[in-house]
Coordinates of C-alpha atoms and ligand atoms in Angstrom, one line a residue:
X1 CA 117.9 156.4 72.5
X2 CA 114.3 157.3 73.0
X3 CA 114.5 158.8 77.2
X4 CA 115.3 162.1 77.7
X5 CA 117.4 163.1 81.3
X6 CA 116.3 166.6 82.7
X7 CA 117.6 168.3 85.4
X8 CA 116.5 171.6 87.1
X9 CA 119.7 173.2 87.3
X10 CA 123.2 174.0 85.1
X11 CA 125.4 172.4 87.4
X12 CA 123.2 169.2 87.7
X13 CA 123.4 168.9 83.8
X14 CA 127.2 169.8 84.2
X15 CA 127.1 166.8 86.4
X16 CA 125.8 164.4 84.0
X17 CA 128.2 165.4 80.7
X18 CA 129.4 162.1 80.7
X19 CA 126.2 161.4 79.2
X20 CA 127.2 162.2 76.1
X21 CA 125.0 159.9 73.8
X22 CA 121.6 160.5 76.0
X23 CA 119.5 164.2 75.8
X24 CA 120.0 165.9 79.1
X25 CA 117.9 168.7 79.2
X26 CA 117.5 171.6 81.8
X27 CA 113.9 172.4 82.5
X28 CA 114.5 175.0 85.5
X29 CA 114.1 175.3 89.1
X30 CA 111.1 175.2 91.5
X31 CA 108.2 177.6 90.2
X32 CA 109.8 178.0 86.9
X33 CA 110.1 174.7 85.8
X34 CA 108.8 174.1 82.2
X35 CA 109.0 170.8 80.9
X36 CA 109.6 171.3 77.3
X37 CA 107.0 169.6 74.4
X38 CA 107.1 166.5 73.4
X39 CA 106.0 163.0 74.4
X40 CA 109.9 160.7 75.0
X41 CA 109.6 159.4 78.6
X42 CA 111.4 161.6 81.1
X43 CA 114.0 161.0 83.7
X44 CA 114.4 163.7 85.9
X45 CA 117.1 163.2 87.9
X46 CA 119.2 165.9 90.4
X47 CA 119.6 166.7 93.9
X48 CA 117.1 167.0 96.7
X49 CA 116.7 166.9 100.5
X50 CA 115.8 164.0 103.4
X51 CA 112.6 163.9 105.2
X52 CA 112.8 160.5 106.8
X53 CA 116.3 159.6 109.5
X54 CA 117.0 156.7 107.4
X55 CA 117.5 159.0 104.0
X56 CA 121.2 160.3 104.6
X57 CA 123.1 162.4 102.6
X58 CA 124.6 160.9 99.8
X59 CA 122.0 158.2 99.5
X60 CA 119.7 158.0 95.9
X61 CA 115.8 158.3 96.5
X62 CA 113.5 157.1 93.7
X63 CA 109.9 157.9 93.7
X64 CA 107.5 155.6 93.7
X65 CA 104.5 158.1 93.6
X66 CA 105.0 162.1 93.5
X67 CA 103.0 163.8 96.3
X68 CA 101.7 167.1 95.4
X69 CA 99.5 168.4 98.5
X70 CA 96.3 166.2 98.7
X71 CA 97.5 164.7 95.4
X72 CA 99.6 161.2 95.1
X73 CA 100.8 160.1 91.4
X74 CA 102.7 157.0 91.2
X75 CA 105.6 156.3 89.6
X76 CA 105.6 152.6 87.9
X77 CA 109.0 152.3 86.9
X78 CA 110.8 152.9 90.0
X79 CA 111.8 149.4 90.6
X80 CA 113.3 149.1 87.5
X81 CA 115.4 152.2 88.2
X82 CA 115.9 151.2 91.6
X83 CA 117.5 148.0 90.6
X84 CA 119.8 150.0 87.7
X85 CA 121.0 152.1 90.2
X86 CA 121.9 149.1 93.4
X87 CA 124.1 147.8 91.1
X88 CA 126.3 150.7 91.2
X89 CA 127.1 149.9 94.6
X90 CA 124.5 153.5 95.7
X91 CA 122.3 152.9 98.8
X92 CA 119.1 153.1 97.2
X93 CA 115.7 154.2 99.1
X94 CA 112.3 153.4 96.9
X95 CA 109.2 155.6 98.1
X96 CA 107.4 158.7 97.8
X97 CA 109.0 162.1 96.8
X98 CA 107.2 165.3 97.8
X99 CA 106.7 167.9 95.4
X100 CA 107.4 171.5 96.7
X101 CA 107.8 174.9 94.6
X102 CA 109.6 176.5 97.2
X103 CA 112.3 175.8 99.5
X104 CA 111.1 174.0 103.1
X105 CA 112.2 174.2 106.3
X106 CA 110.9 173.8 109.9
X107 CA 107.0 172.8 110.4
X108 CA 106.5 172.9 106.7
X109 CA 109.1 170.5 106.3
X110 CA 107.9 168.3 109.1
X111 CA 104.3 168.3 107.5
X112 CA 105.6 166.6 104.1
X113 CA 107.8 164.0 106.0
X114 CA 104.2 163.4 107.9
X115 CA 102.8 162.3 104.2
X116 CA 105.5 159.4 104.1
X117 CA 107.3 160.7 101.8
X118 CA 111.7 160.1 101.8
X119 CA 112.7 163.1 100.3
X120 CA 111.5 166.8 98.4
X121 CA 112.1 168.0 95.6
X122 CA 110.8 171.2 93.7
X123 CA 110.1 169.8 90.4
X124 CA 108.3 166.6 90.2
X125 CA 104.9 168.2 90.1
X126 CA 106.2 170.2 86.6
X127 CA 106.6 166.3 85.4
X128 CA 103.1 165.3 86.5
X129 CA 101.9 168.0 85.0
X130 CA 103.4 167.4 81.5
X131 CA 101.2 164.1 81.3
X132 CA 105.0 162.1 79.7
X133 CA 105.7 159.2 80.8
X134 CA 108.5 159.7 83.9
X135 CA 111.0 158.7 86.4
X136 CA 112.4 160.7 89.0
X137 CA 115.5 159.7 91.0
X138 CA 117.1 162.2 93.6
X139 CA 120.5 162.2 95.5
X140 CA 119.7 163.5 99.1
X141 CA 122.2 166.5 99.9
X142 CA 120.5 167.4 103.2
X143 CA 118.9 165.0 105.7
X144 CA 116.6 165.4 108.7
X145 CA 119.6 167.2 110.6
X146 CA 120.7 169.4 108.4
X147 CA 118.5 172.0 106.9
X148 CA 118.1 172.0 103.2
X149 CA 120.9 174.0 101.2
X150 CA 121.6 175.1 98.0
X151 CA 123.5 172.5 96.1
X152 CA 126.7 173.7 94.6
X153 CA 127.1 176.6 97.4
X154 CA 128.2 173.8 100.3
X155 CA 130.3 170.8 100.5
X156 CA 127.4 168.8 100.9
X157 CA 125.7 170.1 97.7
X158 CA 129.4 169.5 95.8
X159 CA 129.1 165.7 97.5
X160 CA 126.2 165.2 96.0
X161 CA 126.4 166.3 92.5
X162 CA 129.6 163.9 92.1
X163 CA 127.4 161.4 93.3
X164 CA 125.1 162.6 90.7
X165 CA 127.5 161.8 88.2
X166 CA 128.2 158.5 89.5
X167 CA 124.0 157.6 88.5
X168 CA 125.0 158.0 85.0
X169 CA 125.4 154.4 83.5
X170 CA 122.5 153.7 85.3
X171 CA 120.1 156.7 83.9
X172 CA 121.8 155.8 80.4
X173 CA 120.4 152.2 81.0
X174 CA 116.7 153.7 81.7
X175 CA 117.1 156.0 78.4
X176 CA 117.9 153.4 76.6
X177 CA 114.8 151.1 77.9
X178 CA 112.3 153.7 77.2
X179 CA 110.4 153.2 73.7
X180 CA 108.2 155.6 72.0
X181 CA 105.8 152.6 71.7
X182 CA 106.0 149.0 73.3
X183 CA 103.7 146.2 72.9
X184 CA 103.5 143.2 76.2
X185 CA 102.3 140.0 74.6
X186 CA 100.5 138.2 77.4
X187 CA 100.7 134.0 77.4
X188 CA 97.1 132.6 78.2
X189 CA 97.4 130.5 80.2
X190 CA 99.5 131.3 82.6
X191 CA 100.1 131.9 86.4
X192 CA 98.2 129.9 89.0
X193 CA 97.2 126.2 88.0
X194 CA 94.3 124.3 89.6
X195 CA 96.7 122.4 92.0
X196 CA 98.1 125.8 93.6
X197 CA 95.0 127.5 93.8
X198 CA 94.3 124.6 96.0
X199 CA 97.0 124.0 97.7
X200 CA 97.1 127.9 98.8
X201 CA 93.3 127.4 99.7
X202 CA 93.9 124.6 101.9
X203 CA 96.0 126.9 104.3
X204 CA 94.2 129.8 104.3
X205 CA 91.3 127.7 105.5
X206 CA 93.2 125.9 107.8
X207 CA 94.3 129.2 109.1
X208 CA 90.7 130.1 109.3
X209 CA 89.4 127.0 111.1
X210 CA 91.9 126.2 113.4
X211 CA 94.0 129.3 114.2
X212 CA 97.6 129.9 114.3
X213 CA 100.2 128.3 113.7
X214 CA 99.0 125.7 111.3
X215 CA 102.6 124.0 110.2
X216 CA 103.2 124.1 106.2
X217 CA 106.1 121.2 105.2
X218 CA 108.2 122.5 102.7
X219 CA 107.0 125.8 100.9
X220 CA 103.3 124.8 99.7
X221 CA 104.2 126.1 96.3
X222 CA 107.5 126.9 95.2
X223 CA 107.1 130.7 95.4
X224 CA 108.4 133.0 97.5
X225 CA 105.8 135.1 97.4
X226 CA 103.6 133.2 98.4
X227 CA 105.1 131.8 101.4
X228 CA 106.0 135.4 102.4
X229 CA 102.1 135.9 102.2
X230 CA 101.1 132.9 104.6
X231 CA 103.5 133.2 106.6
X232 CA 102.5 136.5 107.3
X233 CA 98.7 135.5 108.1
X234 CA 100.3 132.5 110.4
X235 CA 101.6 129.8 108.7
X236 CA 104.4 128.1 110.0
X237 CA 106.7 126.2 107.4
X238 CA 109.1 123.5 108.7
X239 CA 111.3 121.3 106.6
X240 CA 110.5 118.0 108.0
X241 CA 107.3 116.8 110.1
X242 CA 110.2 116.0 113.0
X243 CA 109.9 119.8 113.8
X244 CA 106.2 120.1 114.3
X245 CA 104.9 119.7 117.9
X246 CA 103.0 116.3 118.4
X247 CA 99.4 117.0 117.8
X248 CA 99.4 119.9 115.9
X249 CA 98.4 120.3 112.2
X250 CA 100.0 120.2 109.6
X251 CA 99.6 120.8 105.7
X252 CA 101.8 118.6 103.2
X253 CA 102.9 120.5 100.2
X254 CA 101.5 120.4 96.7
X255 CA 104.2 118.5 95.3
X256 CA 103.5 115.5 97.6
X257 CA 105.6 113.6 99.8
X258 CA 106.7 109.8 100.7
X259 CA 105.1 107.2 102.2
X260 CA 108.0 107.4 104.5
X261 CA 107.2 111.0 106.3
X262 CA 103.2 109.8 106.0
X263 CA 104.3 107.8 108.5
X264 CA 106.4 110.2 110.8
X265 CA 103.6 112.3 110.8
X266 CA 101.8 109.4 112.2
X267 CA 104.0 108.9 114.4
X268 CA 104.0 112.5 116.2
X269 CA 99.9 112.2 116.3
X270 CA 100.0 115.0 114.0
X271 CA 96.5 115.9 112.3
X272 CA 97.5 116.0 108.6
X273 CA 96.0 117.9 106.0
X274 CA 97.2 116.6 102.4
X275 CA 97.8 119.3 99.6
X276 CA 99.1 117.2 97.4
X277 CA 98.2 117.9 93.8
X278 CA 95.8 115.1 92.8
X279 CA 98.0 115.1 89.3
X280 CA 101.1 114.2 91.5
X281 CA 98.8 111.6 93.4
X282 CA 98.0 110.1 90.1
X283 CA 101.8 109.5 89.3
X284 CA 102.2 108.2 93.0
X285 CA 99.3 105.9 92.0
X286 CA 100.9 104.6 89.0
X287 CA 104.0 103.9 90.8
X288 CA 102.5 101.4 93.4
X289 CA 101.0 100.0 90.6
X290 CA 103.6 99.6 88.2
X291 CA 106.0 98.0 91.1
X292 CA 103.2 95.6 91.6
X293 CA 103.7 94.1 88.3
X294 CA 107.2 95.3 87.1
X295 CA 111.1 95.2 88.6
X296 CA 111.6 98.7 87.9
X297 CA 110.1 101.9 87.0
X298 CA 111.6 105.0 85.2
X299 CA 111.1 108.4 86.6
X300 CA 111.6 110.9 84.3
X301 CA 112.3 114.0 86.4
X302 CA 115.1 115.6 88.7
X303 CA 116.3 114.1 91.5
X304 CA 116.7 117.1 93.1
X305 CA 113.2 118.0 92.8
X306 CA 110.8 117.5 95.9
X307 CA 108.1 116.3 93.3
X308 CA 110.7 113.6 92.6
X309 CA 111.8 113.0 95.8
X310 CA 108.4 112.2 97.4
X311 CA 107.6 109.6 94.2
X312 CA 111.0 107.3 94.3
X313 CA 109.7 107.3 98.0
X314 CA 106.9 104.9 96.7
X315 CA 109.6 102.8 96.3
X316 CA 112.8 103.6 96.7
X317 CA 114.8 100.4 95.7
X318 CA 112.4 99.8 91.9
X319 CA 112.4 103.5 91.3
X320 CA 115.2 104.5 89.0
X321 CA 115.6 108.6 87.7
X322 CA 115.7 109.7 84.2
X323 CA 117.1 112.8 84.4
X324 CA 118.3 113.2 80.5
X325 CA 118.7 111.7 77.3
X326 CA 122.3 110.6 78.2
X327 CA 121.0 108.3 81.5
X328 CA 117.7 107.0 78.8
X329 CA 121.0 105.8 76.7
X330 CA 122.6 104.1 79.6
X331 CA 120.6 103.2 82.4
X332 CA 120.6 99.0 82.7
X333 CA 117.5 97.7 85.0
X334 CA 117.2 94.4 86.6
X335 CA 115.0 92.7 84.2
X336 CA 115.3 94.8 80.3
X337 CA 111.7 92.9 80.3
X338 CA 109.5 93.9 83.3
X339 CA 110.0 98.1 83.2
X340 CA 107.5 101.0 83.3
X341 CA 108.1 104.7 83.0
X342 CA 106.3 107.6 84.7
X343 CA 107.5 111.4 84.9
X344 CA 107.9 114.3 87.2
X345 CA 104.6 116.5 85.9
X346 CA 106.7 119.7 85.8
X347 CA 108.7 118.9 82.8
X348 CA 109.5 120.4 79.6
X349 CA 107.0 118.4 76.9
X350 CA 109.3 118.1 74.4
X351 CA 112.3 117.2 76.3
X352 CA 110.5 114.5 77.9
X353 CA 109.3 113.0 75.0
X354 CA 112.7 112.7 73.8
X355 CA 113.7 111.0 77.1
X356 CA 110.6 108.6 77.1
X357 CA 111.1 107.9 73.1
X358 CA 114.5 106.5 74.0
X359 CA 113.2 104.1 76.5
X360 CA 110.7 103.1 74.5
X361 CA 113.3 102.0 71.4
X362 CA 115.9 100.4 73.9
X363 CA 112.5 98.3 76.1
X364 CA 110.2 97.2 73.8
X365 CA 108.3 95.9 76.7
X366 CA 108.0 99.3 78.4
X367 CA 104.7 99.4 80.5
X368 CA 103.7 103.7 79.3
X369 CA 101.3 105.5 81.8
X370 CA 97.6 105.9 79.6
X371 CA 98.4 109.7 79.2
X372 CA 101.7 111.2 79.5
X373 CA 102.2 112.4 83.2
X374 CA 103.1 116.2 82.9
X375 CA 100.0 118.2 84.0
X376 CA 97.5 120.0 82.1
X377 CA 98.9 123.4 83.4
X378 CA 102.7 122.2 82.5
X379 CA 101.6 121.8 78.8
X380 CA 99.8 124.4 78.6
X381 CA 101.9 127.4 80.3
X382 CA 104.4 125.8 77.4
X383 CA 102.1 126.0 74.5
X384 CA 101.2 129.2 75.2
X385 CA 105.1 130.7 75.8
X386 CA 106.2 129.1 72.7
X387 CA 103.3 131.0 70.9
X388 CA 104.5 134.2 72.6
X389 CA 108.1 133.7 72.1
X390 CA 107.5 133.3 68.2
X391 CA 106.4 137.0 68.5
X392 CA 108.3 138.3 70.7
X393 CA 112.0 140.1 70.6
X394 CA 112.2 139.4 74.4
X395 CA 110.4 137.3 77.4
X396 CA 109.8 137.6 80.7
X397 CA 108.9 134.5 83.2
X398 CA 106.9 135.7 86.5
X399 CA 108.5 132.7 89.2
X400 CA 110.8 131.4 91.6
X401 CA 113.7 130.1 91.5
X402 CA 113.0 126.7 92.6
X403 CA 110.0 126.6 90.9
X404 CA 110.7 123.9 88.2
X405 CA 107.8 124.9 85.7
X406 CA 108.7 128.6 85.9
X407 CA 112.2 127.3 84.9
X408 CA 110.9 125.2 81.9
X409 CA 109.3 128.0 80.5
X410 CA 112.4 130.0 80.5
X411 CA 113.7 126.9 78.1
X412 CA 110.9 126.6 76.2
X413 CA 111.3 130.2 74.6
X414 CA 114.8 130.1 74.4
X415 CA 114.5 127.0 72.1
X416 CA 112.0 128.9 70.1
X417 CA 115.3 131.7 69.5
X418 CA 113.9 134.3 72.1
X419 CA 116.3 135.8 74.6
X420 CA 114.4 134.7 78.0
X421 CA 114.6 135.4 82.1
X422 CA 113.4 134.6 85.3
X423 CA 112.4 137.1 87.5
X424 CA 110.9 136.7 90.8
X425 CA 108.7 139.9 90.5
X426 CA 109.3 143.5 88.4
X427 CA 112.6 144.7 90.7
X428 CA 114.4 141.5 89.3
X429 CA 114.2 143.1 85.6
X430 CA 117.5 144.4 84.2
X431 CA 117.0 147.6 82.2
X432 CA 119.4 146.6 79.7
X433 CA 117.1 143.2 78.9
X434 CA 115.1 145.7 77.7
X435 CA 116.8 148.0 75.3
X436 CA 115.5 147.4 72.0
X437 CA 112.8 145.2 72.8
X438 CA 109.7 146.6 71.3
X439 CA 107.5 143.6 71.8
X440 CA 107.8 141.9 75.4
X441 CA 106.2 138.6 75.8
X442 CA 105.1 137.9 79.7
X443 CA 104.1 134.6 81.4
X444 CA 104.4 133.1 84.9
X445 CA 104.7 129.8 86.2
X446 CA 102.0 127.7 87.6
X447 CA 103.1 129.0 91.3
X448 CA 103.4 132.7 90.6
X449 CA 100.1 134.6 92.0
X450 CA 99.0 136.7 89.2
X451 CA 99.4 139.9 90.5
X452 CA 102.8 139.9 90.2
X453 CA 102.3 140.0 86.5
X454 CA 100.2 143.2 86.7
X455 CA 102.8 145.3 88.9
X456 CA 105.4 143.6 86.1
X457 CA 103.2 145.2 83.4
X458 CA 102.7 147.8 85.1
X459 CA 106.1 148.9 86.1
X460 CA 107.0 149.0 81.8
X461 CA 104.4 151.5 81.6
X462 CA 106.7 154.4 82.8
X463 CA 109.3 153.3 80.2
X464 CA 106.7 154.6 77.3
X465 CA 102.9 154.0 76.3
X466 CA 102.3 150.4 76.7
X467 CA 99.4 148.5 74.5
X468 CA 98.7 145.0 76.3
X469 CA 97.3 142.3 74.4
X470 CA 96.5 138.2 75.3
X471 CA 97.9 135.1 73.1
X472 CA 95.5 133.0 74.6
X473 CA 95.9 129.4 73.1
X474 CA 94.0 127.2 76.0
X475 CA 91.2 128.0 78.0
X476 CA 91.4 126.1 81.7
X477 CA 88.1 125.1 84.0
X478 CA 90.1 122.3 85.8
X479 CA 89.0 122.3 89.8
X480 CA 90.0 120.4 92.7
X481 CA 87.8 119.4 95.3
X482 CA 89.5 120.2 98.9
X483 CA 89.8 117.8 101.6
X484 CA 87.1 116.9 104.1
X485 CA 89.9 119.0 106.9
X486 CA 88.9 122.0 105.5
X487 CA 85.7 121.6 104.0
Ligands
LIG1 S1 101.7 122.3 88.0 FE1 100.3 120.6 87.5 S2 100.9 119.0 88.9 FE2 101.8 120.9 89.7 S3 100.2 121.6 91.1 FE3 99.8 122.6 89.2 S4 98.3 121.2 88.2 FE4 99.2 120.1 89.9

């Protein structure tokens, strides 16, 4: 265990004896707190008072930044300790903790709930000071409406040290995650691809140009994030075209959709916008072709998938999905003689090979798209997260969900023997993922913005000194041009 717990006060540490197998030291109270020597990340953990309504007695603060008088420091790990300590069932508050060497009350008070900050404490700026790496969680014993007390010398202050004591698995989990040293391997490329940047693009500048609301169908990328973020700046997103009022606009997704709601869309007079990834219009394009010529074409991909929902809509009596091996085996077309295949461009390379290998051997005939349809960015995020994933003793995939590259990548480095998770930002990470692992490798999918990766980064660094390196194995220039719309 490389953490160290500290505490201000005996009974805090008297508290926490259950943590038998984790250093819990006592570094005193207030003006006399002296964090001892040493450079192991610290936890400092203990009671402390309310400044906002919403922080009640018996709730768990964890700072986010420590303010000391003009002076803010923030706190990177606190999500990760946040999410530790939710899963004990504690009503956890994430936000500034004020700093104070004596005890407040009255106007003084008032003035550091006036910063923002939840809650006070009178040793967080000792821990600033000490330049370690830190944490600082706080179970609130007095609120707004109750002046600040002594713990241990009131009910209250009893209250809150046994909730003290019940933050122990969780501080043990944090200990445990700290390392003296801890190197992030980043996958190049990763994070936004050519087709979200543009599809994102498209509604912002629709935004722009026409006003609010601008109707999205479907999330434009599969990321919540993201839609959070348009939404925000006036983006309305509807399921179907049906719920958009007749004449307004409205932006298609990237992942494309069927002739069939081109046509509802036409229907309602609605002025469409097309975000459609030109790499998904390609395998729309082979489609029509292919049923020109052919009885039936393969789809490698999920059904479930909207990619794959908006291509059988090409044509959804020829179009037959391929969803694994198993079906490849199985699946008996109209005419063994007159087939094609195309595929869903979110897949996992390998895998699909293995589907479209199996086609080939049972159709000889089998009409083959020039260059295999999964994208550029698909191939490359994968390349790049098996590299990482060789080196890594852990990995960690920035994305949604529903996000069906995000999820590949998850595969792809579990194949290559990694232990591997999706996380939707840095409050998703478990702290026990990351006990032991020494070497973190870090990628997103091709619909997670890339600051989400930063803050992810960023939020290790108060685990232990981090050293952040690239493993960069493909360099992308790829651009789409935008539609006249928004031009
Ligand atoms: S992942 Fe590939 S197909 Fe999908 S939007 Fe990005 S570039 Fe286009």
């Amino acid at each position: 265990v490389t953490g160290v717990v500290a505490v201000a006060l005996r009974i805090e540490q008297r508290a926490l004896r259950q943590l038998t197998d984790v250093p819990v030291v006592r570094i005193g109270m207030g003006r006399k707190a002296r964090v001892p020597a040493g450079s192991a990340p610290l936890l400092l953990a203990g009671v402390g008072g309310g400044l906002q309504p919403e922080v009640r007695p018996g709730h768990v603060v964890v700072a986010s930044e420590v303010v000391d008088g003009d002076t803010r420091t923030p706190v990177p790990s606190a999500v990760l300790l946040a999410r530790s300590l939710r899963r004990l069932g504690l009503t956890v508050h994430v936000g500034p903790i004020a700093s104070s060497t004596t005890v407040v009350t009255g106007a003084a008070r008032e003035r550091l709930a006036a910063s923002g900050a939840l809650a006070v404490d009178m040793e967080s700026a000792a821990l600033v000071a000490s330049g370690r790496p830190f944490a600082i969680v706080r179970v609130i014993v007095d609120g707004v409406d109750a002046p600040l007390v002594h713990p241990g010398t009131v009910t209250r202050g009893i209250t809150g040290l046994r909730t003290l004591a019940r933050l122990a698995p969780a501080l043990r989990e944090w200990a445990e995650a700290a390392e003296s040293a801890r190197e992030v391997v980043l996958a190049g490329p990763r994070s936004f691809c050519a087709g979200v940047e543009r599809a994102i693009d498209i509604v912002e500048r629709a935004l722009e140009r026409y006003g609010s609301p601008v109707y999205v169908r479907r999330q434009i990328v599969h990321n919540a994030h993201v839609v959070a973020d348009l939404q925000r700046r006036g983006a309305v997103f509807v399921q179907e075209v049906a719920e958009v009022p007749r004449g307004a606009w409205v932006v298609l997704a990237a992942h494309g959709v069927s002739p069939a709601v081109r046509r509802q869309a036409e229907e309602r007079d609605l002025q469409v916008i097309d975000a459609t990834c030109p790499l998904v219009a390609k395998v729309h394009n082979e489609v029509r072709r292919y049923v020109h010529l052919r009885d039936t074409v393969f789809l490698i991909g999920h059904a479930e998938h909207e990619e794959v929902e908006g291509t059988v809509g090409e044509a959804p009596d020829r179009v037959i999905v391929i969803p694994d091996v198993a079906t490849a085996r199985t699946v008996e077309p109209v005419d063994p003689t007159r087939v094609a295949y195309v595929m869903q461009t979110t897949l996992a390379v390998d895998e699909a090979e293995e589907i479209a290998s199996v086609l080939r051997e049972r159709f000889p005939g089998l009409a083959a798209p020039r260059r295999d349809d999964i994208c550029y960015a698909t191939t490359n995020r994968q390349a790049a997260v098996r590299a990482v994933a060789a080196e890594s003793d852990l990995v960690v995939v920035v994305g949604s969900a529903n996000s069906s590259n995000s999820r590949r990548l998850v595969e792809v480095a579990e194949r290559a023997g990694t232990p591997a998770h999706l996380v939707e930002d840095a409050g998703e990470i478990d702290l026990d993922w990351l006990a032991g692992a020494r070497r973190i490798g870090v990628t997103a999918g091709a619909s997670a913005p890339p600051q989400l990766v930063e803050e992810l980064v960023k939020s290790l660094h108060g685990l232990g000194p981090v050293h952040t390196r690239e493993l960069r194995v493909a360099t992308e220039q790829i651009r789409f041009t935008l539609p006249r719309e928004v031009v």
